[in-house]
PDB file of C-alpha atoms in Angstrom:
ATOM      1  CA  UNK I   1      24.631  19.352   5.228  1.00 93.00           C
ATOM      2  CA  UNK I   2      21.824  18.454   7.185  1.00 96.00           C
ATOM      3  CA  UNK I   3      18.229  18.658   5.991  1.00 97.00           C
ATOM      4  CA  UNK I   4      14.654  17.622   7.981  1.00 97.00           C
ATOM      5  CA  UNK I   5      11.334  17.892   7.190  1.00 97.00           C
ATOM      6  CA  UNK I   6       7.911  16.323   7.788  1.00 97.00           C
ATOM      7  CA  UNK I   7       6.427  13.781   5.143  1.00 95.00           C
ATOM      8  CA  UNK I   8       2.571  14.309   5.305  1.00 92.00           C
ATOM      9  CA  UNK I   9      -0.513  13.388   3.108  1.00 86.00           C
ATOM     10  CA  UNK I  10      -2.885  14.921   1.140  1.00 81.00           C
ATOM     11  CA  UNK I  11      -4.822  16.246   3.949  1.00 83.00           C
ATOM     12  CA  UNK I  12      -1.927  17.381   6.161  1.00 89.00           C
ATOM     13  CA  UNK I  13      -1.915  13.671   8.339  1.00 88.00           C
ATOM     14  CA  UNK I  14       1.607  12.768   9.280  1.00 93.00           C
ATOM     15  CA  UNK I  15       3.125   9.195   7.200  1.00 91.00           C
ATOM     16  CA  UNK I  16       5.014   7.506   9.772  1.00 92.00           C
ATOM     17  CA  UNK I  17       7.547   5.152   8.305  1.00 92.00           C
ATOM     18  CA  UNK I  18       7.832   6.377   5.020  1.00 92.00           C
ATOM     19  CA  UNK I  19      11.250   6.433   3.316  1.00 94.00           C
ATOM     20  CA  UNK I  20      12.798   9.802   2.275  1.00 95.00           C
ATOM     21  CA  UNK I  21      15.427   8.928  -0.777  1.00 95.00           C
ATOM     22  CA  UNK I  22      17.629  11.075  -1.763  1.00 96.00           C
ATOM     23  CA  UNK I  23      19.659  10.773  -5.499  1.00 95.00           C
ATOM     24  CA  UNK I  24      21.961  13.445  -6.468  1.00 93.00           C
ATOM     25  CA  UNK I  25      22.003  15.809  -9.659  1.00 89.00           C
ATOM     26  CA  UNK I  26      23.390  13.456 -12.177  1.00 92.00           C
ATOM     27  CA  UNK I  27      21.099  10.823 -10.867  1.00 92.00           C
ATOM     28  CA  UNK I  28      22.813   8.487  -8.418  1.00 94.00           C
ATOM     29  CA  UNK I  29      21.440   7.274  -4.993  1.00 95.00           C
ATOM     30  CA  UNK I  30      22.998   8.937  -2.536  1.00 95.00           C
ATOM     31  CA  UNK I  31      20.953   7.526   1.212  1.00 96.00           C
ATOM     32  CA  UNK I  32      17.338   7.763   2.569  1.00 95.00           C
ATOM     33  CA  UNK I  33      16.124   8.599   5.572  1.00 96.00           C
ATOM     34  CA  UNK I  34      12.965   6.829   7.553  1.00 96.00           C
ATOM     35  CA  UNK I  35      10.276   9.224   8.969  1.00 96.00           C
ATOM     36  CA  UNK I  36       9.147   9.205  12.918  1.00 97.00           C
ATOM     37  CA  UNK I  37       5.795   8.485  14.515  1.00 96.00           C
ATOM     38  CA  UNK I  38       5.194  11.996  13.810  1.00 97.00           C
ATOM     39  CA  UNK I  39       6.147  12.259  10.563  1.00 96.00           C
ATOM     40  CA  UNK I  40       9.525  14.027  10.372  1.00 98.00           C
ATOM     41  CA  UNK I  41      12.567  12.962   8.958  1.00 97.00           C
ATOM     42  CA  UNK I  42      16.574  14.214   9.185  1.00 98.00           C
ATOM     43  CA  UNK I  43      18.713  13.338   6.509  1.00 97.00           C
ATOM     44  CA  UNK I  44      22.464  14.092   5.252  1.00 96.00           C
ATOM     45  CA  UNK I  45      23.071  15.028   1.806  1.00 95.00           C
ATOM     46  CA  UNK I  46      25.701  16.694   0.082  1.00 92.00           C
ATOM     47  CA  UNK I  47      26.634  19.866  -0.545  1.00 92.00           C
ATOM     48  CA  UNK I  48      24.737  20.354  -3.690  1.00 95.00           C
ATOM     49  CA  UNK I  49      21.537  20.116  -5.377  1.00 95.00           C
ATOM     50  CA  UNK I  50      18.902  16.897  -4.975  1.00 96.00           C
ATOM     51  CA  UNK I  51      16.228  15.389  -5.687  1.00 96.00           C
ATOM     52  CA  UNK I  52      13.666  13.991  -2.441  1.00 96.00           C
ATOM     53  CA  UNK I  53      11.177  10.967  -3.220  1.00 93.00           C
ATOM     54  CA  UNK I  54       8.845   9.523  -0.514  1.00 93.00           C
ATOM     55  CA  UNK I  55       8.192   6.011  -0.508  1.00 88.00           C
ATOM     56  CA  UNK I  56       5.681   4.219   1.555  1.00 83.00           C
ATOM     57  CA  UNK I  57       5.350   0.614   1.324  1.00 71.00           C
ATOM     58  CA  UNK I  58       5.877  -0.997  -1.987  1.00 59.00           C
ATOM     59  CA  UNK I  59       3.122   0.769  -3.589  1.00 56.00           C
ATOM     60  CA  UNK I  60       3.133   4.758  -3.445  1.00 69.00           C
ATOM     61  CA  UNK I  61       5.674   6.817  -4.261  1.00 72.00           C
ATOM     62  CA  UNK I  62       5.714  10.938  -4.811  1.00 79.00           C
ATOM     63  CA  UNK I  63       7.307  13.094  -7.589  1.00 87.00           C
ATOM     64  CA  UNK I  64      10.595  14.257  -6.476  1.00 91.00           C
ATOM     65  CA  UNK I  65      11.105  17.614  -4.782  1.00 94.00           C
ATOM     66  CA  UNK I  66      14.369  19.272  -6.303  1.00 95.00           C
ATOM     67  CA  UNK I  67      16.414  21.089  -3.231  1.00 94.00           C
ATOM     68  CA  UNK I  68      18.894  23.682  -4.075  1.00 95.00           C
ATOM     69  CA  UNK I  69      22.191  23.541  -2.325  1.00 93.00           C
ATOM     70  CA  UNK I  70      21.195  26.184   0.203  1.00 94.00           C
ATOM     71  CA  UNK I  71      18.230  24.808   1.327  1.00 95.00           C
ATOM     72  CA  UNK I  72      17.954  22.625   4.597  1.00 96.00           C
ATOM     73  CA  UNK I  73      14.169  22.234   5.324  1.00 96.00           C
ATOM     74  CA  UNK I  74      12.040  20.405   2.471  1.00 96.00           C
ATOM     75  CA  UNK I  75       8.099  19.426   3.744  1.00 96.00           C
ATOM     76  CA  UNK I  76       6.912  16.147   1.449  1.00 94.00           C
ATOM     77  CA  UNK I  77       3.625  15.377   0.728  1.00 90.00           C
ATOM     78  CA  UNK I  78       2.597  11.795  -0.929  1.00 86.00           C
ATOM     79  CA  UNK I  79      -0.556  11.978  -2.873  1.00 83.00           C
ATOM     80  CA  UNK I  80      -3.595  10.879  -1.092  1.00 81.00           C
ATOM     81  CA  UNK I  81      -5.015   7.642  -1.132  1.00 82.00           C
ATOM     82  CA  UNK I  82      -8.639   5.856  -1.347  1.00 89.00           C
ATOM     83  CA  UNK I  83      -9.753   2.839   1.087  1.00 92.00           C
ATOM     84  CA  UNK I  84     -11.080  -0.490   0.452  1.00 95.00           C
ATOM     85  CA  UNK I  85     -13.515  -1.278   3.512  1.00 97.00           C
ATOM     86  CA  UNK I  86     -14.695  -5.274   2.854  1.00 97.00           C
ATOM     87  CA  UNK I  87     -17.054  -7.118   5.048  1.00 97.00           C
ATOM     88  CA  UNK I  88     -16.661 -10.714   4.651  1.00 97.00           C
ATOM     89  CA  UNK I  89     -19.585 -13.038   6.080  1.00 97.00           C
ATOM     90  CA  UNK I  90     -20.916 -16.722   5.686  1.00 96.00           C
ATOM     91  CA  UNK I  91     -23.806 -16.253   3.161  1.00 96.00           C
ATOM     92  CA  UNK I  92     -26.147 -18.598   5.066  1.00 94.00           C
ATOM     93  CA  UNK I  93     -25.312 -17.892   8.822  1.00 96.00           C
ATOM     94  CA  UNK I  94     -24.366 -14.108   8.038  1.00 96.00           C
ATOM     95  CA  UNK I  95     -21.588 -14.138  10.688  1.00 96.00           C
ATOM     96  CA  UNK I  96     -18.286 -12.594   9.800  1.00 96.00           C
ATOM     97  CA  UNK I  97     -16.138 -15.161   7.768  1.00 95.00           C
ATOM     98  CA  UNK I  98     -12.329 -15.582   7.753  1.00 94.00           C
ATOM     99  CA  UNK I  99     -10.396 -15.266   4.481  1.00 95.00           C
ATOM    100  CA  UNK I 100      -7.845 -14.598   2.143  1.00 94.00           C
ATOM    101  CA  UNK I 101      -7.860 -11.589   0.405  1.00 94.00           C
ATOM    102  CA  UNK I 102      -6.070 -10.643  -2.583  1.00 92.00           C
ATOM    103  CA  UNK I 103      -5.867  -6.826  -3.940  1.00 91.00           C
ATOM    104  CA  UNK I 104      -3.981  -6.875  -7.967  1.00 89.00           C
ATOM    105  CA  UNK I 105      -3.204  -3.432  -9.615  1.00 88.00           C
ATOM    106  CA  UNK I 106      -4.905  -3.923 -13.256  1.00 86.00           C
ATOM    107  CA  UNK I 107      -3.609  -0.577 -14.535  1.00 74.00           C
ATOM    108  CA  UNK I 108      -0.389   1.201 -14.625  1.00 70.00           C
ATOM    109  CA  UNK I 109       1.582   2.075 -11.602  1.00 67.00           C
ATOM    110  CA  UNK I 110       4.124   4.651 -10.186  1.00 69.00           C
ATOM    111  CA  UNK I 111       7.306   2.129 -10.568  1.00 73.00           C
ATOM    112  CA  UNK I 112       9.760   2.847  -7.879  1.00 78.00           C
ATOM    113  CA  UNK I 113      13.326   2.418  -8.795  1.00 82.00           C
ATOM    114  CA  UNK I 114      15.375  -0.600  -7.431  1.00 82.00           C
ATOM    115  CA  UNK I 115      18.031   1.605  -6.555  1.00 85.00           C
ATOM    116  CA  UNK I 116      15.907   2.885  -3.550  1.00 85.00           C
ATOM    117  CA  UNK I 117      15.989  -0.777  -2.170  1.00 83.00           C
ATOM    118  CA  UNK I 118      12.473  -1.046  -1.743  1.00 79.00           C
ATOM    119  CA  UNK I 119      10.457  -4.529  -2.268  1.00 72.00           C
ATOM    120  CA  UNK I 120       7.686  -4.501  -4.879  1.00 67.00           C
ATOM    121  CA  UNK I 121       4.681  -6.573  -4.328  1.00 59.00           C
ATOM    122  CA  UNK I 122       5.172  -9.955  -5.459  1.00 57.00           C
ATOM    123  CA  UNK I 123       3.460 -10.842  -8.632  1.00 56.00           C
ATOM    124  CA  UNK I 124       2.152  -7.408  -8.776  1.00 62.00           C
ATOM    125  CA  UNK I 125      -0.108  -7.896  -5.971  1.00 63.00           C
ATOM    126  CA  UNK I 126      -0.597  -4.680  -3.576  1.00 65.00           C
ATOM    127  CA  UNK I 127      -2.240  -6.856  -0.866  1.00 72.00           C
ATOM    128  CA  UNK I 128      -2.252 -10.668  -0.098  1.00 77.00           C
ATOM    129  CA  UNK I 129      -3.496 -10.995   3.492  1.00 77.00           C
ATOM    130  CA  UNK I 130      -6.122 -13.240   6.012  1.00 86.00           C
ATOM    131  CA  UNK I 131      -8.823 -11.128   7.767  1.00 88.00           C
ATOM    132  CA  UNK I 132     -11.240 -12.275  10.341  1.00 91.00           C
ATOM    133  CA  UNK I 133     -13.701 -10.833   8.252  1.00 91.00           C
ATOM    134  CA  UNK I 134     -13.584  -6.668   8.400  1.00 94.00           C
ATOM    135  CA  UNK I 135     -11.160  -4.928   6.690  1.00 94.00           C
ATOM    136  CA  UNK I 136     -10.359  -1.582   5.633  1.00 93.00           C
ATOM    137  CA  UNK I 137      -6.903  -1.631   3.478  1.00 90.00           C
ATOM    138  CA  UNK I 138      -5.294   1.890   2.322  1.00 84.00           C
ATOM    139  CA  UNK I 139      -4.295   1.978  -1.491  1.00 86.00           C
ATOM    140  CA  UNK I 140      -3.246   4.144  -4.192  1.00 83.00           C
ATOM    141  CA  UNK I 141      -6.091   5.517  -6.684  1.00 86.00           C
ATOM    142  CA  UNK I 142      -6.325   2.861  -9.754  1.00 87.00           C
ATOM    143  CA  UNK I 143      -8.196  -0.126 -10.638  1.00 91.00           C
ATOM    144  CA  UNK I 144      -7.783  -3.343  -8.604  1.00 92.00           C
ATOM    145  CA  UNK I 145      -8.759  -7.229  -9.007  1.00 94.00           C
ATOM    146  CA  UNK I 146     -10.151  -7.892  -5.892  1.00 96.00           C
ATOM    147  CA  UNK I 147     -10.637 -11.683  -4.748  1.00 95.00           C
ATOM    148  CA  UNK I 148     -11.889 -12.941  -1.726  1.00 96.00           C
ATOM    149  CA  UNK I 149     -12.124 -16.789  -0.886  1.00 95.00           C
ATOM    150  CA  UNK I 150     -12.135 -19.037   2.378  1.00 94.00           C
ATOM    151  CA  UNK I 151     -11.414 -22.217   1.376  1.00 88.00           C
ATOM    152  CA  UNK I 152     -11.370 -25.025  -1.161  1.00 86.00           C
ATOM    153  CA  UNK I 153     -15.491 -25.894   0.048  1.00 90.00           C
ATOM    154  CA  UNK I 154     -16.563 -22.301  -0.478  1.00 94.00           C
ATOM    155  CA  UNK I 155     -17.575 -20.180  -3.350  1.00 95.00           C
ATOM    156  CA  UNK I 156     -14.670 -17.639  -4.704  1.00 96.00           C
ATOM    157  CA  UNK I 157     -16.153 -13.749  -4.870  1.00 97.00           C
ATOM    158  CA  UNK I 158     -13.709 -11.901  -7.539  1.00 97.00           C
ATOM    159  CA  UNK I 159     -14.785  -8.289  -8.711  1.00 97.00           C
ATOM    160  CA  UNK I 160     -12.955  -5.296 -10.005  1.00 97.00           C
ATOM    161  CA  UNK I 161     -13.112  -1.892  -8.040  1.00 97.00           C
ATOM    162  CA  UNK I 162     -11.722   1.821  -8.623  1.00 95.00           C
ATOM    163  CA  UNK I 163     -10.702   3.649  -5.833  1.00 93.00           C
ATOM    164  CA  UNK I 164     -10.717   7.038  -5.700  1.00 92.00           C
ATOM    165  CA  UNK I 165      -8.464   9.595  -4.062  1.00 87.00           C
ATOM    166  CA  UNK I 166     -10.068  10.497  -0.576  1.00 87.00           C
ATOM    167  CA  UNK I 167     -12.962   8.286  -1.433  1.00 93.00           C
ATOM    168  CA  UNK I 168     -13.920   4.925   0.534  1.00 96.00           C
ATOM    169  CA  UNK I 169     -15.135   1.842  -1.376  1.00 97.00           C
ATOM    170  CA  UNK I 170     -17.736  -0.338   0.356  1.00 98.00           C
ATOM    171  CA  UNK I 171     -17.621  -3.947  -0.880  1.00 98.00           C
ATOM    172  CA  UNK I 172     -20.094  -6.721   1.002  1.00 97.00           C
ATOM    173  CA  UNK I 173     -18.665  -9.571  -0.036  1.00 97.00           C
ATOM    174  CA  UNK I 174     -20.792 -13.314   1.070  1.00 97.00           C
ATOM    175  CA  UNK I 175     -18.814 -16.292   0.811  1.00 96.00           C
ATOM    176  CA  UNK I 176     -21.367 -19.719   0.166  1.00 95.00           C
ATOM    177  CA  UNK I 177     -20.028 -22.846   0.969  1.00 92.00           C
ATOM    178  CA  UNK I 178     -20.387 -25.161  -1.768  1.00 91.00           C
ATOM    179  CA  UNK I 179     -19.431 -28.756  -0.687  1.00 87.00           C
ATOM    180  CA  UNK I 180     -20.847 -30.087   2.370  1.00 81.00           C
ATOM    181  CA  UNK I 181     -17.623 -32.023   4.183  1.00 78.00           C
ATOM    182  CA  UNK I 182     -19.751 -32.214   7.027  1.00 78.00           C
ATOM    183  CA  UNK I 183     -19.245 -35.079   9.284  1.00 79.00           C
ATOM    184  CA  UNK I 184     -16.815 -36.359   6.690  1.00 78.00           C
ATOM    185  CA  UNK I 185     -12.604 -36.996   8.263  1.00 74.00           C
ATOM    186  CA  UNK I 186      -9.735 -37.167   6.228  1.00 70.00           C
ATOM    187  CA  UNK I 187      -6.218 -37.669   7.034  1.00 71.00           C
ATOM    188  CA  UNK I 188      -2.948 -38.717   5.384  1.00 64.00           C
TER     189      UNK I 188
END
């Protein structure tokens, strides 16, 4: 049989390339399905009851939705999320600063099986990514290490943050350079 749906969030917002899995009654991984730009997903299962789990990225994942054998439309919602918004900028000049930014879970997370084939952030990291200086990064509610840095001559910030479902954290983060290489060439 054939079921679709539409995989939305919290607030009714359609998830675009989330992952609809699908594992039978006693368990086993049957297939998954990716949703569309607008959400909305067709999958075959069999002819029997099963369990539906969204997945988006490596980091959220719902409860599963049991569907009876007679049922052929199931609507998914994945629980909603909280934003990060960081402004990174040269303490002295105040312009916007390049970076690295690193975002690490410090509590418990949903774990999502390996059967669903889905990679889990590497050395438990949810983000590791450069930014020209702005960002706004979507995450899961929970506590997070949160380090910023732009190089080996400039100060490291590090701070912990909680984000909160349908809640934006605003985090200012000034970078001071700390060794003046100035005028000074190296090479190999």
């Amino acid at each position: 049989r054939t079921v679709t749906g539409r995989v939305s969030d919290a607030m009714g917002t359609p998830i675009s390339g989330a992952f609809v899995h699908v594992v039978d009654a006693k368990g086993a991984y049957r297939t998954r399905a990716q949703t569309d730009n607008s959400g909305t997903y067709t999958v075959n299962v069999p002819a029997e009851e099963v369990d539906l789990t969204v997945t988006r990225g490596g980091d959220t994942i719902n409860q599963p939705k049991r569907l009876a054998k007679t049922e052929n439309t199931a609507n998914l919602t994945l629980p909603q999320a909280g934003k990060l918004a960081l402004t990174i900028t040269d303490a002295k000049s105040k312009k916007a600063l390049p970076s690295r930014i690193q975002i690490i879970p410090t509590g418990s997370r949903a774990q999502i099986p390996e059967s669903f084939g889905i990679p889990q952030p590497v050395d438990a990291r949810a983000v590791m990514m450069f930014s020209q200086g702005t960002e706004t990064l979507t995450l899961p509610p929970g506590s997070y290490r949160v380090i910023v840095s732009h190089g080996f001559e400039w100060a490291i910030h590090e701070s912990m943050q909680t984000i909160e479902a349908g809640k934006e954290v605003q985090l200012p983060v000034e970078l001071g350079q700390q060794i003046d290489s100035s005028g000074v060439m190296c090479a190999d």
